[in-house]
Amino acid sequence: MSDGKCQSDVIEPLCAKKFKKDDQNENGVNESQLQLRDFILSKILNNNTNRKIVCALGNFKDKSGVALVILEKNAFKEEELNEKGYFSEDSELRTFFQNDIYGNYVCFPNSSINGVKTTIIYPATEKHIAKYSQQEVHIILETPQLYQKYTLSHLAKEQFNLQWVYNILEGKSEQDRVVYDNKCEKEGFVLLPDLKWDGLTKETLYLLAIVRQREIKSLRDLNEGHLPLLKRVRDEGKKAILDKYNVPGSQLRIYLHYQPSFYHLHIHFTYLKHEAPGIYAEKSHLLDAVIDNIEMMNDYYQKATLPFTIREMDTLFNVYETNGYIKRIKENIELIDK
Amino acid sequence: MSDGKCQSDVIEPLCAKKFKKDDQNENGVNESQLQLRDFILSKILNNNTNRKIVCALGNFKDKSGVALVILEKNAFKEEELNEKGYFSEDSELRTFFQNDIYGNYVCFPNSSINGVKTTIIYPATEKHIAKYSQQEVHIILETPQLYQKYTLSHLAKEQFNLQWVYNILEGKSEQDRVVYDNKCEKEGFVLLPDLKWDGLTKETLYLLAIVRQREIKSLRDLNEGHLPLLKRVRDEGKKAILDKYNVPGSQLRIYLHYQPSFYHLHIHFTYLKHEAPGIYAEKSHLLDAVIDNIEMMNDYYQKATLPFTIREMDTLFNVYETNGYIKRIKENIELIDK
């Protein structure tokens, strides 16, 4: 659920007068064409329980072609938090349980503040369906042996082309975007805004440090020989970001992904309050923790069992599945199709 | 917004029969004590527009002391996505705009699926207010020396009351919620749904294992003597969740927080696809990684530098600030008080 045309807009349910009047009566009720009561669900493509967004695939009665219905709960508005909104006579409170000073309830508020953002894409194409579908995901515990036997040989075959990385390092591409450049071949790196960031908004700050050494594939290759490089990335990266964006190092999340999305060592810098994608414990390793681990044990990353997440659609999943380390979710189809 | 007793619960509005009957009539309506219509708002402490959670500070009419009301929109449930739920005659759809194949609407669904999770903390303390207020956050790198010198002595003074934990372990509270109970004093634990979870919806699955040993404060105390306990929690916890909820271990995120919200060892189990709060690399440590670290080095958690995040309002922040380890963001005051 990211950007793009398919995101629903924030809708102010109390302001029906703002609504477009075509195809609806004076209350803003849609009288023609699409009605949710005519929607026949065939599959839930994705249910984001964190953001409270669900994407449903189906069709409308007596209409050809498939449709996507995307529902999203609205964020709370300040003007709803008063004696006309949630704290009104109309709010019904049911007790779930009480323990000491903590009480859990369910509140059924006035229906005027109960609108749900709704987006309908009709007719929807295969590409819309792919965009809104969620994959089953699993954790694999990668021992050093499994890394050698399966992951390493797999990534040698499947690696994405790294030419775009070399273009940046060689000054052939994106040079106007570079924030900091240390040209030392052994300890140098290029720092530039990640593609997901606009380069301006502090709240979503996201930069990438790409090291100049080319033979470091990932976390797995790191040892004490790399400590000077890693500390340089940390310290010079922090300073460059403080100088340019006025964000102190204590408010930066500096980390490596495992597995990374490309196998040339790179380090992520994001604003600590920003819930950037992939910052979860099963995927991200703080640079300070990496440095500390290597200082405690030179070959930590050659000895450790590293968990990583994998989607059933990924080819590496097949390798581990074929060898009996992971099982595909069969029930998925039933659950979704019920 | 992490774990602990202060989180609101997911409540199943369609199952009023499950509700506790004390202080309520046969429809589950709370007839005594706290009513939202009596709540007088003084300040919105935090409004998470991403997760759709709002925390309000205020007081109840004719009652002394302050209260926190935390409202959270529910995630969508699969069983609501049918001709009795969103796709029913009762769903009113108002058009916001239409452009080509994309249409944006607001849907007013049947009120039975309109419940909002509500947590009331009354009377609330300064610490509760701090916990729910939004503020500047920083990372501190806690060396073993800093832990001994500052964190440990601080938490001895500031620890939340653990009586609710002991109530669960001793079978005095929430026994109907217990999913699995291993009564061994040394390696036993109680597994129960976290307060943030309704105990039903797979998409937001969240359980907590609370160990029976009382002297383990956090990750920092763990060594090889605890490996049998940790492996039991992992293996028996996974099995109990597979048996009861049909979620395989490879789709569980099993982890510890550092710092935890209370200093009695507990382990989180969440569904891997669920973006639960506090699962970020700077806060969460996968149990498998913890076990692996201790197996590689008995005193890993006594030697490691552990990063943790801290908010400027937390009293532990003051300790580190006073001693020169962290600097406050000055603009904070204005932002919060605006």
XYZ file of C-alpha atoms in Angstrom:
676
model
C 0.000 0.000 0.000
C 2.171 2.834 -1.117
C 1.739 5.759 -3.369
C 0.071 5.979 -6.725
C -3.318 6.422 -8.186
C -4.907 3.659 -6.209
C -4.689 5.315 -2.798
C -7.929 6.648 -1.481
C -8.228 10.236 -0.457
C -9.072 11.623 2.955
C -12.781 12.250 2.978
C -14.595 14.506 5.398
C -17.836 12.666 6.111
C -19.453 15.614 7.863
C -19.174 17.753 4.761
C -21.503 16.013 2.319
C -22.017 19.361 0.644
C -18.476 19.191 -0.697
C -19.188 15.976 -2.563
C -19.538 15.862 -6.302
C -23.191 16.013 -7.250
C -23.149 13.902 -10.434
C -24.903 10.582 -10.040
C -26.163 11.312 -6.557
C -29.135 12.843 -4.839
C -29.131 15.925 -2.625
C -27.645 13.975 0.309
C -24.622 12.988 -1.736
C -25.856 9.420 -2.001
C -24.578 7.661 -5.089
C -27.716 6.597 -6.936
C -26.332 5.160 -10.149
C -23.745 2.610 -11.110
C -21.595 1.099 -8.387
C -23.039 0.138 -4.999
C -21.226 -1.860 -2.358
C -24.293 -4.062 -1.825
C -23.779 -5.310 -5.403
C -20.135 -6.206 -4.816
C -19.424 -9.923 -4.789
C -16.162 -10.677 -3.020
C -13.901 -13.288 -4.567
C -10.646 -12.699 -2.673
C -9.039 -10.458 -0.074
C -5.795 -9.399 -1.715
C -4.268 -7.628 1.261
C -5.283 -6.643 4.768
C -2.963 -4.100 6.376
C -3.968 -4.339 10.018
C -1.518 -1.657 11.060
C -2.780 1.041 8.726
C -6.277 -0.456 8.720
C -6.575 -0.808 4.966
C -8.089 -3.769 3.160
C -8.088 -4.550 -0.568
C -10.847 -6.768 -1.912
C -11.121 -8.304 -5.370
C -14.488 -9.195 -6.836
C -17.106 -8.089 -9.298
C -20.304 -6.091 -9.347
C -23.575 -7.917 -9.933
C -24.585 -7.870 -13.602
C -21.372 -6.119 -14.636
C -18.528 -7.697 -16.610
C -14.883 -7.481 -15.565
C -13.330 -7.464 -12.108
C -13.190 -4.651 -9.582
C -11.013 -3.705 -6.621
C -12.573 -2.183 -3.524
C -10.091 -0.585 -1.125
C -11.403 0.381 2.309
C -9.408 2.457 4.778
C -10.398 3.550 8.271
C -10.024 7.286 8.766
C -7.498 8.796 11.141
C -9.021 10.598 14.122
C -9.713 14.268 13.633
C -9.325 16.731 16.480
C -12.779 18.142 15.855
C -14.313 14.730 16.535
C -12.846 14.601 20.035
C -15.460 16.640 21.841
C -18.988 16.513 23.231
C -20.429 16.351 19.700
C -18.148 13.494 18.640
C -16.690 10.642 20.638
C -17.419 12.245 23.997
C -21.130 12.705 23.343
C -24.376 11.215 24.648
C -24.487 9.090 21.490
C -21.287 7.192 22.284
C -22.135 3.787 23.646
C -19.412 2.181 25.734
C -19.293 -1.578 26.331
C -16.884 -3.026 28.851
C -14.471 -5.706 27.703
C -12.593 -6.038 30.971
C -11.211 -4.020 33.828
C -8.029 -4.737 35.800
C -6.865 -2.258 38.402
C -6.692 1.222 36.813
C -6.881 -0.146 33.247
C -10.194 -0.621 31.476
C -10.787 -1.902 27.969
C -13.996 -1.105 26.143
C -15.519 -0.830 22.751
C -17.094 2.468 21.823
C -19.878 2.752 19.243
C -19.842 6.423 18.310
C -22.307 8.643 16.493
C -22.630 7.324 12.945
C -21.739 10.704 11.422
C -18.085 10.139 12.395
C -18.042 6.565 11.133
C -17.185 7.054 7.488
C -14.677 4.723 5.873
C -12.555 5.893 2.944
C -13.450 3.828 -0.093
C -11.720 3.525 -3.426
C -13.169 1.509 -6.285
C -11.110 0.592 -9.318
C -13.364 -0.733 -12.050
C -12.609 -2.342 -14.346
C -9.319 -3.428 -12.746
C -6.418 -4.907 -14.725
C -3.990 -7.704 -13.852
C -1.463 -5.039 -12.939
C -3.808 -3.444 -10.407
C -4.407 -6.855 -8.869
C -0.668 -7.592 -8.587
C -0.041 -4.184 -7.042
C -2.604 -4.784 -4.302
C -1.833 -8.446 -3.542
C 0.019 -9.536 -0.455
C 2.369 -12.505 -0.361
C 2.845 -15.079 2.346
C 6.117 -14.368 4.153
C 8.298 -16.613 6.328
C 11.417 -16.404 8.468
C 14.367 -18.625 7.612
C 17.161 -19.152 10.142
C 20.261 -19.094 8.004
C 23.152 -20.926 9.645
C 26.639 -20.383 8.174
C 26.287 -23.812 6.563
C 22.976 -22.939 4.915
C 24.466 -19.669 3.724
C 27.337 -21.487 2.012
C 25.214 -24.259 0.633
C 22.114 -22.433 -0.613
C 22.062 -18.655 -0.267
C 25.518 -17.931 -1.635
C 25.216 -20.100 -4.725
C 21.713 -18.802 -5.321
C 22.692 -15.155 -5.195
C 25.632 -15.750 -7.527
C 23.074 -16.871 -10.126
C 20.243 -14.492 -9.356
C 22.007 -11.259 -8.531
C 20.531 -8.132 -10.025
C 22.790 -6.154 -12.287
C 24.930 -3.738 -10.224
C 25.796 -1.375 -13.053
C 23.649 1.405 -11.545
C 25.735 1.196 -8.349
C 29.004 1.417 -10.277
C 27.641 4.369 -12.270
C 27.101 6.262 -9.007
C 30.524 5.334 -7.619
C 32.257 6.290 -10.878
C 30.476 9.636 -11.088
C 28.528 8.714 -14.210
C 25.008 8.938 -12.726
C 23.070 10.864 -10.082
C 26.039 13.128 -9.250
C 23.747 16.081 -8.555
C 22.129 14.021 -5.806
C 25.333 13.142 -3.925
C 25.353 14.571 -0.388
C 28.810 13.381 0.641
C 31.625 11.615 -1.179
C 34.734 10.048 0.336
C 36.834 8.900 -2.594
C 39.201 6.554 -0.725
C 38.997 3.185 -2.486
C 39.323 1.220 0.767
C 37.340 3.261 3.286
C 35.378 5.594 1.067
C 31.656 5.751 0.288
C 29.028 7.848 -1.444
C 26.060 9.181 0.548
C 22.923 10.156 -1.356
C 19.171 10.377 -0.821
C 17.380 7.078 -1.224
C 14.971 6.891 -4.151
C 12.071 6.711 -1.668
C 12.911 10.159 -0.266
C 12.173 13.566 -1.719
C 15.407 14.965 -0.249
C 13.513 17.665 1.646
C 11.054 16.421 4.262
C 12.801 15.826 7.578
C 9.991 13.527 8.808
C 10.765 10.990 6.067
C 14.557 11.470 5.822
C 16.169 8.470 4.094
C 19.720 8.344 2.727
C 21.914 5.514 1.489
C 25.675 5.104 1.908
C 27.213 2.966 -0.839
C 30.758 1.808 -0.054
C 33.483 2.002 -2.698
C 34.882 -1.492 -2.031
C 33.219 -3.841 -4.498
C 33.831 -7.259 -2.988
C 31.644 -6.933 0.130
C 28.344 -8.616 -0.679
C 26.551 -8.240 2.648
C 26.714 -8.443 6.439
C 27.940 -12.055 6.047
C 31.286 -10.873 4.648
C 32.108 -8.353 7.398
C 35.003 -8.820 9.843
C 37.420 -6.640 11.805
C 39.221 -5.657 8.620
C 36.126 -3.639 7.751
C 35.843 -1.781 11.071
C 37.625 1.385 9.853
C 35.277 1.530 6.855
C 32.158 0.943 8.960
C 33.124 3.586 11.524
C 33.890 6.071 8.784
C 30.465 5.506 7.227
C 28.833 5.986 10.628
C 30.780 9.052 11.733
C 31.124 10.900 8.425
C 27.568 9.995 7.443
C 26.187 11.403 10.704
C 28.206 14.585 10.326
C 27.146 15.146 6.710
C 23.486 14.698 7.667
C 23.785 17.051 10.633
C 25.455 19.673 8.459
C 23.004 19.456 5.592
C 19.693 18.489 7.228
C 20.228 19.537 10.856
C 19.271 16.091 12.192
C 21.548 14.927 15.026
C 23.075 11.453 14.989
C 21.044 10.394 18.028
C 17.893 10.753 15.899
C 19.146 8.596 13.056
C 18.480 4.918 12.542
C 21.623 3.636 10.767
C 21.349 0.038 9.617
C 21.993 -2.764 7.147
C 19.432 -5.110 5.681
C 19.776 -8.858 5.660
C 19.041 -10.082 3.051
C 19.836 -6.841 1.239
C 18.014 -5.977 -1.969
C 21.358 -5.859 -3.832
C 24.649 -7.502 -2.913
C 27.011 -4.551 -2.798
C 27.447 -3.280 0.757
C 25.232 -0.292 1.531
C 24.007 1.292 4.741
C 20.627 2.951 5.343
C 20.180 6.230 7.249
C 16.592 7.086 8.251
C 14.997 9.523 10.657
C 14.247 7.649 13.876
C 10.615 8.758 14.064
C 9.980 7.702 10.464
C 8.495 4.224 10.115
C 10.415 3.474 6.929
C 9.806 0.143 5.170
C 11.987 -2.801 6.223
C 13.164 -1.432 9.584
C 11.890 -4.475 11.460
C 14.030 -6.631 13.735
C 13.848 -9.592 11.331
C 15.352 -7.540 8.503
C 17.485 -4.700 9.880
C 20.758 -4.665 11.829
C 21.870 -1.414 13.442
C 25.357 -0.412 12.304
C 26.420 0.257 15.896
C 25.389 -3.273 16.876
C 27.254 -4.691 13.861
C 30.424 -2.835 14.856
C 30.026 -3.965 18.468
C 29.508 -7.602 17.449
C 32.657 -7.615 15.319
C 34.641 -5.933 18.089
C 33.512 -8.662 20.483
C 34.117 -11.453 17.981
C 36.049 -10.935 14.747
C 34.174 -13.678 12.865
C 30.735 -12.977 14.384
C 29.034 -12.673 10.986
C 30.663 -15.832 9.681
C 29.515 -17.792 12.763
C 26.101 -16.337 13.516
C 22.766 -17.780 12.502
C 21.085 -14.865 10.745
C 17.295 -14.861 10.378
C 15.856 -13.397 7.220
C 12.376 -13.044 5.777
C 11.366 -14.386 2.437
C 8.205 -14.307 0.370
C 6.827 -17.440 -1.213
C 7.133 -15.782 -4.601
C 10.920 -15.311 -4.261
C 13.123 -17.812 -6.067
C 15.286 -18.282 -2.944
C 12.146 -19.558 -1.210
C 12.024 -22.416 -3.715
C 15.613 -23.375 -2.916
C 14.880 -23.652 0.822
C 11.497 -25.279 0.230
C 12.922 -27.932 -2.111
C 15.485 -28.805 0.542
C 12.884 -29.108 3.279
C 13.682 -26.008 5.356
C 10.376 -24.237 4.892
C 6.801 -25.105 3.990
C 4.485 -23.148 1.754
C 1.169 -22.099 3.292
C -1.414 -24.318 1.627
C -4.330 -23.007 3.645
C -3.793 -19.606 2.164
C -5.978 -20.353 -0.822
C -8.844 -21.636 1.327
C -8.672 -18.760 3.777
C -8.709 -16.202 1.069
C -11.325 -17.887 -1.094
C -13.836 -18.649 1.618
C 3.352 3.122 22.183
C 4.788 -0.234 23.075
C 3.586 -3.208 25.028
C 2.530 -3.355 28.623
C -0.676 -2.760 30.392
C -1.379 0.600 28.876
C -2.207 -0.611 25.374
C -5.736 -0.685 24.174
C -7.190 -4.001 23.205
C -8.748 -5.149 19.977
C -12.397 -5.705 20.732
C -14.811 -7.814 18.737
C -17.935 -5.669 18.639
C -20.124 -8.421 17.229
C -19.529 -10.615 20.259
C -21.063 -8.610 23.063
C -21.791 -11.864 24.839
C -18.097 -12.247 25.552
C -17.952 -9.027 27.493
C -17.479 -8.989 31.232
C -20.811 -8.625 32.960
C -19.777 -6.649 36.048
C -21.064 -3.108 35.996
C -23.103 -3.600 32.859
C -26.554 -4.648 31.800
C -27.433 -7.645 29.640
C -26.351 -5.858 26.454
C -22.872 -5.334 27.819
C -23.507 -1.612 28.277
C -21.398 -0.110 31.037
C -23.940 1.357 33.442
C -21.738 2.531 36.276
C -18.667 4.647 36.628
C -16.944 5.901 33.516
C -18.867 7.186 30.504
C -17.320 8.943 27.527
C -20.044 11.611 27.634
C -18.585 12.693 30.991
C -15.043 13.008 29.657
C -13.708 16.567 29.468
C -10.769 16.812 27.065
C -7.839 18.956 28.108
C -5.185 17.919 25.568
C -4.547 15.535 22.701
C -1.275 13.888 23.661
C -0.686 12.016 20.440
C -2.524 11.410 17.187
C -1.015 8.630 15.091
C -2.655 9.154 11.730
C -0.850 6.168 10.260
C -2.146 3.640 12.781
C -5.321 5.612 13.534
C -4.784 5.873 17.266
C -5.424 8.959 19.359
C -4.543 9.544 23.021
C -6.563 12.124 24.909
C -5.854 13.562 28.348
C -8.652 14.939 30.461
C -10.893 14.235 33.408
C -14.315 12.791 34.133
C -17.039 15.111 35.349
C -17.303 15.111 39.162
C -14.292 12.801 39.537
C -10.896 13.805 40.874
C -7.632 13.002 39.112
C -6.810 12.854 35.416
C -7.670 10.145 32.933
C -6.336 8.947 29.605
C -8.708 7.840 26.869
C -7.035 5.962 24.008
C -9.120 5.351 20.915
C -8.016 3.076 18.102
C -9.829 2.227 14.892
C -10.155 -1.510 14.383
C -8.432 -3.359 11.579
C -10.789 -4.891 9.020
C -11.921 -8.439 9.713
C -12.519 -10.910 6.922
C -15.949 -11.748 8.292
C -17.040 -8.135 7.886
C -16.333 -8.198 4.162
C -19.544 -9.769 2.983
C -23.205 -9.065 2.330
C -23.846 -8.704 6.056
C -20.972 -6.273 6.595
C -19.515 -3.671 4.281
C -21.165 -5.114 1.185
C -24.697 -4.973 2.591
C -27.832 -2.957 1.935
C -26.969 -0.878 4.998
C -23.731 0.489 3.539
C -24.276 3.987 2.293
C -21.808 5.142 -0.347
C -21.223 8.846 -1.049
C -19.157 9.861 -4.048
C -16.133 12.063 -3.521
C -14.882 12.051 -7.105
C -14.559 9.801 -10.116
C -11.811 9.887 -12.711
C -11.669 7.276 -15.454
C -11.585 3.856 -13.762
C -10.793 5.312 -10.290
C -13.564 6.380 -7.944
C -13.237 7.754 -4.408
C -16.112 7.501 -1.954
C -16.957 7.492 1.700
C -18.834 4.488 3.007
C -21.066 4.609 6.101
C -21.414 0.958 7.110
C -23.786 -0.855 9.408
C -23.189 0.459 12.939
C -22.552 -3.048 14.318
C -19.140 -3.067 12.612
C -18.306 0.440 13.736
C -16.816 -0.228 17.144
C -13.698 1.678 18.164
C -11.208 0.135 20.586
C -11.195 2.191 23.737
C -8.839 2.085 26.668
C -9.365 4.201 29.747
C -6.636 4.623 32.314
C -8.048 6.221 35.424
C -6.592 7.590 37.535
C -3.556 8.140 35.291
C -0.115 9.022 36.640
C 2.548 11.332 35.243
C 4.286 8.250 33.910
C 1.217 7.178 31.946
C 0.969 10.653 30.483
C 4.620 10.570 29.468
C 4.187 7.157 27.896
C 1.344 8.312 25.665
C 2.713 11.718 24.698
C 4.445 12.218 21.390
C 7.875 13.664 21.624
C 11.408 13.710 20.370
C 13.082 10.318 20.442
C 16.789 9.438 20.491
C 19.029 6.369 20.414
C 21.377 5.766 23.317
C 24.221 3.266 23.009
C 24.212 1.552 26.365
C 27.585 -0.010 27.174
C 27.721 -2.496 30.072
C 29.280 0.293 32.148
C 26.456 2.723 31.383
C 23.929 0.025 32.193
C 25.471 -0.544 35.616
C 26.009 3.100 36.365
C 22.774 4.692 35.141
C 20.101 2.374 33.745
C 20.133 -0.231 36.497
C 19.968 2.173 39.407
C 17.350 4.214 37.598
C 15.020 1.318 36.944
C 15.274 0.145 40.511
C 13.708 3.470 41.481
C 11.288 4.019 38.620
C 9.897 0.576 37.904
C 6.177 0.274 37.229
C 4.288 -1.837 39.721
C 4.420 -5.501 38.650
C 1.386 -6.617 40.627
C -0.638 -7.228 37.446
C 2.097 -9.620 36.227
C 2.078 -11.533 39.507
C -1.728 -11.659 39.380
C -1.505 -13.464 36.059
C 1.269 -15.839 37.188
C -0.574 -16.670 40.409
C -3.853 -17.304 38.618
C -5.629 -14.355 40.180
C -6.361 -12.389 36.999
C -7.075 -12.987 33.324
C -7.084 -16.795 33.723
C -9.769 -17.188 31.072
C -7.344 -15.575 28.626
C -4.426 -17.968 29.216
C -3.535 -19.932 26.062
C -0.740 -22.067 27.490
C 0.651 -22.512 30.980
C 3.846 -24.314 31.934
C 3.886 -24.280 35.725
C 7.573 -25.167 36.229
C 9.018 -22.445 38.456
C 12.379 -22.499 36.657
C 11.486 -23.024 33.003
C 7.768 -22.322 33.014
C 5.829 -19.448 31.525
C 2.305 -18.252 30.824
C 1.280 -17.492 27.245
C -1.699 -15.206 26.748
C -3.020 -12.738 24.202
C -1.431 -9.334 24.494
C -3.762 -6.523 25.469
C -3.444 -5.176 21.943
C -5.003 -8.331 20.463
C -8.592 -9.589 20.480
C -7.465 -13.224 20.594
C -9.282 -13.974 17.340
C -8.014 -12.113 14.316
C -5.081 -13.962 12.742
C -3.953 -10.831 10.913
C -3.114 -9.067 14.180
C -2.030 -12.094 16.220
C -0.077 -10.914 19.265
C 0.662 -13.020 22.324
C 2.929 -12.511 25.273
C 4.913 -15.164 27.141
C 5.566 -14.134 30.737
C 8.206 -16.287 32.417
C 7.644 -17.605 35.925
C 11.132 -16.744 37.188
C 10.893 -13.347 38.856
C 14.500 -12.233 38.997
C 15.141 -11.772 35.254
C 14.717 -8.093 34.546
C 15.558 -7.990 30.846
C 17.844 -9.122 28.015
C 20.786 -7.777 30.042
C 20.417 -10.540 32.631
C 20.370 -13.464 30.197
C 23.153 -16.049 29.997
C 23.539 -19.740 29.150
C 21.758 -20.714 32.362
C 18.596 -19.350 30.750
C 18.906 -21.244 27.461
C 16.579 -24.104 28.505
C 13.945 -21.536 29.524
C 14.323 -19.525 26.325
C 14.139 -22.604 24.096
C 11.092 -23.838 25.965
C 9.353 -20.513 25.456
C 10.226 -20.599 21.760
C 9.307 -24.238 21.090
C 6.271 -24.611 23.359
C 5.034 -21.160 22.420
C 5.238 -21.977 18.703
C 3.462 -25.283 19.207
C 0.664 -23.774 21.304
C 0.096 -21.098 18.658
C 0.094 -23.631 15.823
C -2.381 -25.828 17.713
C -4.723 -23.043 18.686
C -4.442 -20.501 15.871
C -3.029 -22.584 13.011
C -0.143 -20.171 12.410
C 3.176 -21.954 11.724
C 6.351 -20.956 13.547
C 7.944 -19.691 10.324
C 5.275 -16.975 10.228
C 5.850 -15.773 13.781
C 8.046 -12.905 14.865
C 9.275 -13.919 18.348
C 11.219 -11.206 20.140
C 12.200 -9.277 23.250
C 12.174 -5.530 23.678
C 15.102 -3.545 24.982
C 14.314 -1.486 26.972
C 11.189 -3.424 27.886
C 8.142 -1.563 29.168
C 8.258 -3.592 32.408
C 11.231 -5.350 33.972
C 9.981 -8.879 34.307
C 11.167 -11.043 31.409
C 8.530 -11.448 28.718
C 8.650 -12.477 25.082
C 6.429 -11.182 22.269
C 4.867 -13.408 19.596
C 3.368 -11.575 16.630
C 2.211 -12.604 13.180
C 5.030 -11.831 10.762
C 2.830 -9.879 8.374
C 1.444 -7.740 11.198
C 3.295 -4.460 11.656
C 2.941 -4.490 15.421
C 4.236 -1.479 17.382
C 7.853 -1.587 18.550
C 9.122 -4.257 16.138
C 11.898 -2.021 14.855
C 15.577 -2.976 14.835
C 16.404 -0.350 17.495
C 13.928 -1.885 19.948
C 13.371 -5.580 19.190
C 15.679 -8.587 19.434
C 14.570 -11.833 17.814
C 14.545 -14.683 20.329
C 16.413 -16.946 17.889
C 19.169 -14.340 17.576
C 19.293 -13.982 21.375
C 19.685 -17.747 21.790
C 22.338 -17.843 19.058
C 24.288 -14.979 20.643
C 24.338 -16.674 24.031
C 25.353 -19.977 22.462
C 28.253 -18.227 20.755
C 29.199 -16.265 23.886
C 27.803 -17.042 27.339
C 28.100 -13.449 28.560
C 27.101 -11.767 25.296
C 24.368 -9.671 26.937
C 26.628 -8.617 29.773
C 29.336 -7.506 27.295
C 27.356 -6.066 24.413
C 26.624 -2.425 23.805
C 22.854 -2.409 23.428
C 21.199 0.490 21.645
C 17.851 1.616 22.931
C 15.467 4.413 22.079
C 14.341 6.947 24.590
C 11.931 9.860 24.544
C 12.902 13.220 25.962
C 10.068 13.069 28.469
C 11.293 9.804 30.021
C 13.042 10.226 33.320
C 15.879 7.967 32.130
C 16.530 10.557 29.411
C 17.282 13.114 32.135
C 19.824 10.783 33.684
C 21.723 10.386 30.409
C 21.300 14.055 29.519
C 22.614 15.272 32.878
C 25.676 13.107 32.404
C 26.336 14.432 28.906
C 25.410 11.381 26.819
C 22.540 12.918 24.890
C 21.233 16.373 23.936
C 17.635 17.532 23.961
C 16.065 18.960 20.782
C 15.164 22.506 21.752
C 12.180 22.976 19.428
C 10.391 20.172 21.226
C 8.691 22.350 23.831
C 6.985 24.561 21.279
C 5.880 21.629 19.169
C 4.264 19.841 22.056
C 2.593 22.840 23.616
C 1.220 24.393 20.460
